[in-house]
Amino acid sequence: MQRVRSARVEVEGEVVGAIDRGLLVYVGFGRGDTDADRAWMLPKIVGLRIFEDEPAEHVVEAGSRAKKMALSVVDVGGALLLVSQFTLYGDVRGGRRPSFDGAMPPEEAQRAYDATVRDARALLSRVETGRFRAEMQVHSVNDGPVTLVLDSATRSPSRADP
């Protein structure tokens, strides 16, 4: 996921999804991913405080003011651009050509992606998408840059988790 100033997805020269300030989220589903994984992931994405607040009142150095990541995409009125990307499950450990055996089969992944989009729209007012299984061109202006990887398979229980 990337914090962006803007992002858009094109398919065959047509813009199919575009946002201004928000999060560009590359969504991949692995074999064995469940509805519970999605239920953990989406609130985490929209709740992550990765947008900067106003500059702190104290001066850090020579007139500059420190900012900290304190706001979520919801807090800043931002949007999500969800782009399906099975290549996130590319395994390059055994040679020079990636294996995608860890990716969820396409029909099952389509259902998971559609459910993810539906659930995201229930959490956030502006959700745009790419096109599942299409050859897409993704354009973005990364803000920061801030890029994070979330994987439900590596989560551990924490008091801070939703």
XYZ file of N, CA, C and O in Angstrom:
648
model
N 0.850 -1.161 0.000
C 0.000 0.000 0.000
C 0.892 1.218 0.000
O 1.951 1.218 0.636
N 0.462 2.253 -0.724
C 1.231 3.489 -0.832
C 0.339 4.680 -0.514
O -0.805 4.753 -0.988
N 0.889 5.591 0.274
C 0.199 6.867 0.485
C 0.478 7.706 -0.753
O 1.630 7.878 -1.153
N -0.594 8.192 -1.385
C -0.427 8.903 -2.651
C -1.082 10.278 -2.627
O -2.051 10.508 -1.906
N -0.530 11.146 -3.457
C -1.177 12.436 -3.728
C -2.228 12.254 -4.811
O -3.232 12.944 -4.835
N -1.962 11.287 -5.717
C -2.937 10.930 -6.746
C -2.532 9.577 -7.328
O -1.370 9.185 -7.256
N -3.506 8.889 -7.885
C -3.239 7.608 -8.546
C -4.381 7.313 -9.498
O -5.520 7.738 -9.283
N -4.047 6.571 -10.564
C -5.081 6.158 -11.513
C -4.669 4.843 -12.150
O -3.492 4.507 -12.218
N -5.678 4.123 -12.628
C -5.472 2.856 -13.317
C -6.105 2.973 -14.692
O -7.249 3.409 -14.824
N -5.339 2.561 -15.709
C -5.845 2.563 -17.080
C -5.862 1.135 -17.608
O -4.972 0.344 -17.319
N -6.888 0.844 -18.387
C -7.003 -0.425 -19.103
C -7.297 -0.075 -20.555
O -8.290 0.613 -20.833
N -6.423 -0.504 -21.445
C -6.552 -0.206 -22.882
C -6.762 1.281 -23.140
O -7.609 1.681 -23.938
N -6.004 2.118 -22.413
C -6.061 3.562 -22.613
C -7.207 4.267 -21.916
O -7.290 5.488 -21.945
N -8.096 3.528 -21.269
C -9.244 4.112 -20.564
C -8.971 4.134 -19.068
O -8.541 3.131 -18.494
N -9.204 5.279 -18.427
C -9.077 5.366 -16.969
C -10.265 4.641 -16.349
O -11.418 5.010 -16.599
N -9.978 3.598 -15.566
C -11.049 2.828 -14.935
C -11.185 3.129 -13.446
O -12.187 2.770 -12.827
N -10.185 3.782 -12.867
C -10.235 4.172 -11.470
C -9.206 5.249 -11.212
O -8.093 5.174 -11.735
N -9.575 6.266 -10.427
C -8.640 7.352 -10.130
C -9.008 7.983 -8.800
O -10.184 8.082 -8.445
N -7.969 8.388 -8.059
C -8.174 9.085 -6.789
C -7.192 10.252 -6.698
O -6.181 10.290 -7.389
N -7.515 11.178 -5.822
C -6.551 12.195 -5.427
C -5.906 11.669 -4.149
O -5.529 10.516 -4.089
N -5.811 12.457 -3.115
C -5.157 12.047 -1.869
C -5.780 10.781 -1.313
O -6.997 10.657 -1.224
N -4.928 9.824 -0.963
C -5.435 8.592 -0.387
C -4.414 7.479 -0.400
O -3.209 7.718 -0.312
N -4.915 6.251 -0.537
C -4.072 5.066 -0.517
C -4.272 4.245 -1.782
O -5.407 3.920 -2.150
N -3.167 3.935 -2.422
C -3.147 2.988 -3.534
C -2.811 1.648 -2.903
O -1.735 1.484 -2.326
N -3.743 0.708 -2.989
C -3.567 -0.578 -2.322
C -3.540 -1.687 -3.360
O -4.526 -1.912 -4.073
N -2.389 -2.349 -3.451
C -2.270 -3.528 -4.308
C -2.757 -4.708 -3.488
O -2.221 -4.988 -2.409
N -3.786 -5.391 -3.981
C -4.459 -6.445 -3.227
C -4.174 -7.789 -3.866
O -4.473 -8.002 -5.042
N -3.585 -8.687 -3.084
C -3.343 -10.041 -3.555
C -3.935 -11.033 -2.569
O -4.001 -10.764 -1.369
N -4.361 -12.163 -3.089
C -4.937 -13.211 -2.249
C -4.132 -14.482 -2.426
O -3.868 -14.905 -3.547
N -3.772 -15.072 -1.294
C -2.998 -16.305 -1.329
C -3.872 -17.506 -1.042
O -4.968 -17.384 -0.483
N -3.369 -18.663 -1.442
C -4.076 -19.905 -1.114
C -4.259 -19.971 0.394
O -3.321 -19.738 1.140
N -5.446 -20.237 0.815
C -5.720 -20.336 2.241
C -6.190 -19.047 2.886
O -6.566 -19.049 4.058
N -6.160 -17.928 2.172
C -6.704 -16.693 2.740
C -8.201 -16.872 2.987
O -8.897 -17.532 2.205
N -8.680 -16.264 4.057
C -10.063 -16.463 4.480
C -10.796 -15.132 4.623
O -10.181 -14.061 4.561
N -12.094 -15.231 4.870
C -12.885 -14.038 5.168
C -12.358 -13.351 6.428
O -12.390 -12.128 6.529
N -11.861 -14.141 7.378
C -11.304 -13.564 8.608
C -10.061 -12.723 8.305
O -9.837 -11.683 8.943
N -9.263 -13.147 7.330
C -8.099 -12.351 6.940
C -8.543 -11.002 6.394
O -7.982 -9.961 6.732
N -9.560 -11.024 5.549
C -10.082 -9.788 4.967
C -10.688 -8.908 6.058
O -10.508 -7.692 6.064
N -11.374 -9.524 7.008
C -11.988 -8.774 8.104
C -10.931 -8.089 8.969
O -11.184 -7.028 9.540
N -9.746 -8.672 9.057
C -8.646 -8.038 9.792
C -8.001 -6.935 8.951
O -7.667 -5.867 9.460
N -7.825 -7.207 7.661
C -7.034 -6.342 6.792
C -7.703 -4.988 6.524
O -7.053 -3.949 6.641
N -8.953 -4.983 6.143
C -9.591 -3.725 5.725
C -9.657 -2.671 6.829
O -9.272 -1.519 6.587
N -10.110 -3.005 8.022
C -10.091 -1.975 9.073
C -8.669 -1.500 9.389
O -8.462 -0.334 9.723
N -7.710 -2.390 9.247
C -6.313 -2.015 9.466
C -5.881 -0.976 8.429
O -5.279 0.038 8.767
N -6.211 -1.220 7.165
C -5.835 -0.302 6.086
C -6.466 1.073 6.301
O -5.776 2.091 6.260
N -7.759 1.118 6.527
C -8.421 2.427 6.646
C -8.129 3.100 7.984
O -8.269 4.324 8.093
N -7.678 2.345 8.970
C -7.395 2.918 10.275
C -5.943 3.291 10.515
O -5.640 3.994 11.487
N -5.029 2.837 9.652
C -3.613 3.143 9.861
C -3.373 4.645 9.849
O -3.805 5.343 8.934
N -2.666 5.115 10.844
C -2.367 6.547 10.949
C -1.048 6.810 10.230
O 0.013 6.836 10.846
N -1.146 7.022 8.905
C 0.050 7.221 8.092
C 0.026 8.537 7.317
O 0.884 8.775 6.479
N -0.948 9.384 7.630
C -0.988 10.716 7.044
C -0.527 11.705 8.100
O -0.835 11.556 9.284
N 0.205 12.725 7.652
C 0.790 13.672 8.583
C -0.239 14.669 9.092
O -1.125 15.106 8.362
N -0.063 15.008 10.370
C -0.896 16.041 10.967
C -0.251 17.397 10.710
O 0.717 17.500 9.966
N -0.762 18.419 11.325
C -0.167 19.753 11.203
C 1.201 19.746 11.871
O 1.449 18.956 12.764
N 2.088 20.646 11.464
C 3.412 20.690 12.089
C 3.311 20.871 13.597
O 2.421 21.556 14.093
N 4.217 20.244 14.302
C 4.261 20.372 15.756
C 4.572 21.815 16.133
O 5.170 22.560 15.354
N 4.186 22.197 17.324
C 4.399 23.572 17.769
C 5.873 23.865 18.030
O 6.309 24.993 17.920
N 6.633 22.861 18.370
C 8.045 23.124 18.662
C 8.873 23.146 17.377
O 8.569 22.468 16.418
N 9.870 23.937 17.376
C 10.760 24.037 16.233
C 11.845 22.978 16.383
O 12.486 22.883 17.408
N 12.026 22.172 15.348
C 13.006 21.100 15.421
C 14.389 21.604 15.084
O 15.329 21.441 15.832
N 14.546 22.223 13.917
C 15.844 22.782 13.546
C 15.645 23.929 12.565
O 14.829 23.846 11.675
N 16.352 24.965 12.772
C 16.421 26.122 11.874
C 15.105 26.457 11.185
O 15.025 26.521 9.973
N 14.052 26.621 11.964
C 12.793 27.074 11.398
C 11.895 25.983 10.844
O 10.784 26.259 10.438
N 12.356 24.741 10.791
C 11.473 23.681 10.290
C 10.640 23.141 11.439
O 11.026 23.219 12.594
N 9.510 22.620 11.109
C 8.621 22.067 12.130
C 8.405 20.594 11.848
O 8.225 20.204 10.704
N 8.418 19.804 12.889
C 8.240 18.361 12.736
C 6.769 18.031 12.499
O 5.888 18.653 13.056
N 6.551 17.067 11.632
C 5.213 16.522 11.426
C 5.280 15.067 11.843
O 6.329 14.439 11.788
N 4.149 14.518 12.243
C 4.149 13.100 12.556
C 2.943 12.445 11.902
O 1.949 13.099 11.598
N 3.085 11.170 11.656
C 1.978 10.410 11.089
C 0.966 10.183 12.202
O 1.228 9.428 13.131
N -0.175 10.851 12.088
C -1.165 10.775 13.158
C -2.590 10.611 12.647
O -3.508 10.439 13.438
N -2.777 10.675 11.327
C -4.122 10.653 10.778
C -4.307 9.483 9.819
O -3.385 9.097 9.112
N -5.523 8.971 9.766
C -5.863 7.882 8.853
C -6.421 8.442 7.551
O -6.723 9.640 7.455
N -6.605 7.574 6.579
C -7.211 7.980 5.315
C -8.620 8.523 5.554
O -9.060 9.456 4.867
N -9.319 7.988 6.531
C -10.653 8.486 6.882
C -10.545 9.902 7.434
O -11.300 10.794 7.042
N -9.566 10.111 8.347
C -9.393 11.425 8.984
C -9.118 12.535 7.980
O -9.543 13.666 8.189
N -8.394 12.211 6.899
C -8.026 13.246 5.923
C -9.010 13.331 4.764
O -8.810 14.097 3.822
N -10.091 12.550 4.827
C -11.076 12.568 3.744
C -10.529 11.984 2.461
O -10.953 12.366 1.369
N -9.600 11.050 2.590
C -8.973 10.449 1.422
C -9.773 9.299 0.840
O -10.858 8.967 1.313
N -9.209 8.696 -0.191
C -9.874 7.618 -0.922
C -8.959 6.404 -1.006
O -7.760 6.488 -0.725
N -9.530 5.297 -1.417
C -8.768 4.080 -1.698
C -8.851 3.779 -3.183
O -9.907 3.928 -3.791
N -7.739 3.327 -3.733
C -7.711 2.757 -5.076
C -7.214 1.331 -4.900
O -6.053 1.110 -4.556
N -8.109 0.366 -5.074
C -7.789 -1.049 -4.889
C -7.468 -1.684 -6.224
O -8.289 -1.669 -7.136
N -6.271 -2.250 -6.333
C -5.804 -2.853 -7.570
C -5.453 -4.311 -7.303
O -4.578 -4.593 -6.487
N -6.137 -5.223 -7.972
C -5.842 -6.647 -7.787
C -4.471 -6.950 -8.382
O -4.135 -6.480 -9.466
N -3.677 -7.737 -7.631
C -2.328 -8.026 -8.106
C -1.841 -9.363 -7.550
O -1.241 -9.434 -6.483
N -2.084 -10.428 -8.319
C -1.654 -11.755 -7.883
C -0.140 -11.881 -7.831
O 0.405 -12.732 -7.124
N 0.578 -11.010 -8.549
C 2.040 -11.116 -8.575
C 2.673 -10.826 -7.216
O 3.860 -11.094 -7.021
N 1.892 -10.307 -6.267
C 2.404 -10.152 -4.907
C 2.809 -11.505 -4.326
O 3.627 -11.565 -3.407
N 2.246 -12.562 -4.867
C 2.566 -13.912 -4.392
C 3.650 -14.583 -5.237
O 3.844 -15.787 -5.151
N 4.369 -13.813 -6.013
C 5.471 -14.359 -6.795
C 6.593 -14.834 -5.885
O 7.072 -14.100 -5.042
N 6.996 -16.070 -6.060
C 8.065 -16.666 -5.270
C 9.290 -16.798 -6.177
O 9.250 -17.513 -7.181
N 10.355 -16.097 -5.825
C 11.565 -16.088 -6.662
C 12.713 -16.882 -6.031
O 13.853 -16.756 -6.463
N 12.421 -17.710 -5.058
C 13.480 -18.461 -4.377
C 14.093 -19.549 -5.254
O 15.231 -19.927 -5.052
N 13.349 -20.060 -6.231
C 13.833 -21.209 -6.993
C 14.112 -20.900 -8.442
O 13.484 -21.471 -9.314
N 15.007 -20.014 -8.717
C 15.334 -19.736 -10.104
C 15.107 -18.287 -10.455
O 14.988 -17.435 -9.584
N 15.023 -18.028 -11.749
C 14.891 -16.644 -12.209
C 13.496 -16.305 -12.713
O 13.237 -15.169 -13.076
N 12.625 -17.276 -12.780
C 11.237 -17.015 -13.187
C 10.358 -17.217 -11.953
O 10.403 -18.268 -11.328
N 9.548 -16.217 -11.600
C 8.715 -16.359 -10.401
C 7.670 -17.463 -10.545
O 7.132 -17.700 -11.630
N 7.405 -18.111 -9.438
C 6.314 -19.077 -9.352
C 5.147 -18.390 -8.644
O 5.345 -17.692 -7.649
N 3.955 -18.605 -9.165
C 2.771 -18.006 -8.550
C 1.874 -19.067 -7.924
O 0.678 -18.849 -7.735
N 2.461 -20.195 -7.569
C 1.699 -21.286 -6.960
C 1.034 -20.882 -5.651
O 0.036 -21.469 -5.258
N 1.593 -19.892 -4.966
C 1.023 -19.449 -3.699
C -0.190 -18.549 -3.847
O -0.886 -18.276 -2.869
N -0.458 -18.095 -5.058
C -1.607 -17.207 -5.288
C -2.899 -18.017 -5.305
O -2.934 -19.167 -5.725
N -3.948 -17.390 -4.852
C -5.271 -18.006 -4.875
C -5.691 -18.213 -6.332
O -5.412 -17.361 -7.175
N -6.356 -19.329 -6.652
C -6.838 -19.536 -8.025
C -7.746 -18.370 -8.468
O -8.467 -17.794 -7.653
N -7.694 -18.019 -9.758
C -8.381 -16.811 -10.253
C -9.870 -16.707 -9.916
O -10.333 -15.625 -9.524
N -10.633 -17.765 -10.055
C -12.078 -17.676 -9.790
C -12.346 -17.362 -8.322
O -13.203 -16.542 -7.988
N -11.600 -18.011 -7.448
C -11.735 -17.777 -6.012
C -11.232 -16.374 -5.655
O -11.838 -15.666 -4.846
N -10.130 -15.953 -6.280
C -9.573 -14.619 -6.032
C -10.532 -13.527 -6.497
O -10.645 -12.483 -5.844
N -11.249 -13.771 -7.600
C -12.237 -12.793 -8.081
C -13.320 -12.579 -7.026
O -13.688 -11.438 -6.723
N -13.809 -13.661 -6.441
C -14.827 -13.534 -5.392
C -14.264 -12.782 -4.181
O -14.942 -11.918 -3.607
N -13.025 -13.092 -3.802
C -12.404 -12.424 -2.658
C -12.195 -10.931 -2.948
O -12.428 -10.075 -2.077
N -11.769 -10.618 -4.164
C -11.554 -9.219 -4.545
C -12.877 -8.450 -4.540
O -12.966 -7.347 -3.986
N -13.917 -9.032 -5.135
C -15.228 -8.372 -5.154
C -15.734 -8.127 -3.740
O -16.282 -7.057 -3.441
N -15.539 -9.097 -2.855
C -15.955 -8.939 -1.456
C -15.122 -7.853 -0.771
O -15.653 -7.069 0.028
N -13.846 -7.791 -1.093
C -12.983 -6.764 -0.513
C -13.448 -5.377 -0.932
O -13.538 -4.468 -0.106
N -13.771 -5.211 -2.202
C -14.257 -3.917 -2.698
C -15.571 -3.560 -2.005
O -15.747 -2.431 -1.526
N -16.472 -4.516 -1.930
C -17.765 -4.274 -1.263
C -17.548 -3.863 0.197
O -18.123 -2.876 0.675
N -16.702 -4.596 0.911
C -16.451 -4.302 2.319
C -15.748 -2.955 2.491
O -16.027 -2.223 3.436
N -14.836 -2.630 1.578
C -14.137 -1.341 1.649
C -15.120 -0.195 1.471
O -15.030 0.824 2.166
N -16.073 -0.363 0.565
C -17.070 0.693 0.330
C -17.985 0.891 1.525
O -18.542 1.972 1.706
N -18.101 -0.125 2.364
C -18.882 0.017 3.590
C -18.106 0.799 4.660
O -18.712 1.360 5.570
N -16.777 0.848 4.523
C -15.937 1.525 5.509
C -15.516 2.933 5.099
O -15.168 3.748 5.949
N -15.512 3.204 3.807
C -14.981 4.473 3.305
C -15.861 4.951 2.167
O -16.289 4.155 1.331
N -16.095 6.253 2.115
C -17.033 6.770 1.123
C -16.505 6.728 -0.303
O -17.281 6.612 -1.241
N -15.193 6.798 -0.505
C -14.662 6.834 -1.872
C -13.694 5.682 -2.074
O -12.590 5.671 -1.522
N -14.123 4.713 -2.854
C -13.296 3.556 -3.190
C -13.351 3.362 -4.699
O -14.426 3.191 -5.273
N -12.191 3.403 -5.334
C -12.059 3.167 -6.766
C -11.321 1.847 -6.955
O -10.675 1.350 -6.027
N -11.397 1.295 -8.155
C -10.768 0.000 -8.396
C -10.084 -0.040 -9.758
O -10.364 0.775 -10.631
N -9.228 -1.039 -9.883
C -8.723 -1.423 -11.186
C -9.719 -2.410 -11.774
O -10.883 -2.455 -11.356
N -9.276 -3.219 -12.707
C -10.146 -4.227 -13.313
C -9.489 -5.591 -13.128
O -8.378 -5.816 -13.603
N -10.192 -6.472 -12.463
C -9.655 -7.797 -12.147
C -9.253 -8.544 -13.415
O -10.001 -8.568 -14.385
N -8.068 -9.133 -13.407
C -7.482 -9.939 -14.481
C -7.198 -9.160 -15.765
O -6.935 -9.758 -16.804
N -7.231 -7.847 -15.690
C -6.923 -7.036 -16.879
C -5.450 -6.648 -16.852
O -4.830 -6.571 -15.791
N -4.927 -6.359 -18.025
C -3.597 -5.766 -18.142
C -3.773 -4.285 -17.821
O -4.450 -3.562 -18.555
N -3.197 -3.845 -16.709
C -3.424 -2.477 -16.230
C -2.129 -1.676 -16.226
O -1.054 -2.228 -16.015
N -2.268 -0.381 -16.422
C -1.180 0.552 -16.220
C -1.568 1.392 -15.010
O -2.637 2.016 -15.007
N -0.722 1.364 -14.005
C -1.002 2.083 -12.756
C -0.055 3.278 -12.679
O 1.157 3.113 -12.785
N -0.636 4.452 -12.518
C 0.132 5.692 -12.398
C -0.100 6.238 -10.998
O -1.247 6.298 -10.546
N 0.982 6.646 -10.341
C 0.799 7.198 -9.002
C 1.857 8.234 -8.687
O 2.958 8.202 -9.225
N 1.485 9.145 -7.810
C 2.419 10.087 -7.220
C 2.465 9.729 -5.743
O 1.552 10.056 -4.973
N 3.522 8.998 -5.375
C 3.692 8.540 -4.000
C 3.991 9.753 -3.127
O 4.782 10.609 -3.498
N 3.357 9.816 -1.979
C 3.493 10.941 -1.064
C 4.400 10.542 0.090
O 4.028 9.739 0.935
N 5.580 11.062 0.125
C 6.512 10.780 1.211
C 7.914 10.468 0.722
O 8.802 11.272 0.853
N 8.152 9.333 0.176
C 7.237 8.219 -0.094
C 6.925 7.415 1.167
O 7.781 7.255 2.034
N 5.692 6.946 1.218
C 5.267 6.039 2.282
C 4.688 4.813 1.607
O 3.693 4.900 0.883
N 5.349 3.679 1.796
C 4.908 2.404 1.235
C 5.004 1.356 2.333
O 6.059 1.210 2.956
N 3.918 0.647 2.579
C 3.865 -0.368 3.630
C 3.363 -1.691 3.062
O 2.555 -1.701 2.138
N 3.820 -2.773 3.663
C 3.354 -4.103 3.300
C 2.545 -4.653 4.466
O 3.023 -4.682 5.606
N 1.320 -5.065 4.184
C 0.482 -5.739 5.171
C 0.202 -7.141 4.668
O -0.198 -7.308 3.514
N 0.400 -8.121 5.508
C 0.132 -9.507 5.143
C -0.574 -10.163 6.309
O 0.010 -10.284 7.396
N -1.813 -10.565 6.104
C -2.583 -11.163 7.189
C -1.928 -12.439 7.714
O -2.127 -12.810 8.869
N -1.125 -13.102 6.900
C -0.458 -14.332 7.332
C 0.611 -14.061 8.382
O 0.989 -14.975 9.130
N 1.092 -12.833 8.463
C 2.152 -12.527 9.421
C 1.646 -11.732 10.618
O 2.448 -11.329 11.459
N 0.356 -11.535 10.703
C -0.161 -10.746 11.827
C -0.026 -11.535 13.125
O -0.037 -12.757 13.148
N 0.108 -10.791 14.189
C 0.122 -11.407 15.513
C -0.858 -10.644 16.374
O -1.040 -9.450 16.205
N -1.486 -11.314 17.306
C -2.452 -10.632 18.156
C -1.783 -9.499 18.919
O -0.664 -9.624 19.394
N -2.473 -8.390 18.984
C -1.963 -7.221 19.689
C -3.136 -6.440 20.253
O -4.212 -6.439 19.685
N -2.906 -5.764 21.354
C -3.970 -4.936 21.924
C -4.365 -3.827 20.974
O -5.488 -3.358 20.991
N -3.441 -3.400 20.101
C -3.715 -2.284 19.193
C -4.496 -2.704 17.958
O -5.032 -1.865 17.256
N -4.566 -4.006 17.674
C -5.291 -4.455 16.482
C -6.781 -4.309 16.690
O -7.300 -4.525 17.780
N -7.497 -3.953 15.602
C -8.956 -3.836 15.698
C -9.592 -5.180 15.897
O -9.089 -6.205 15.579
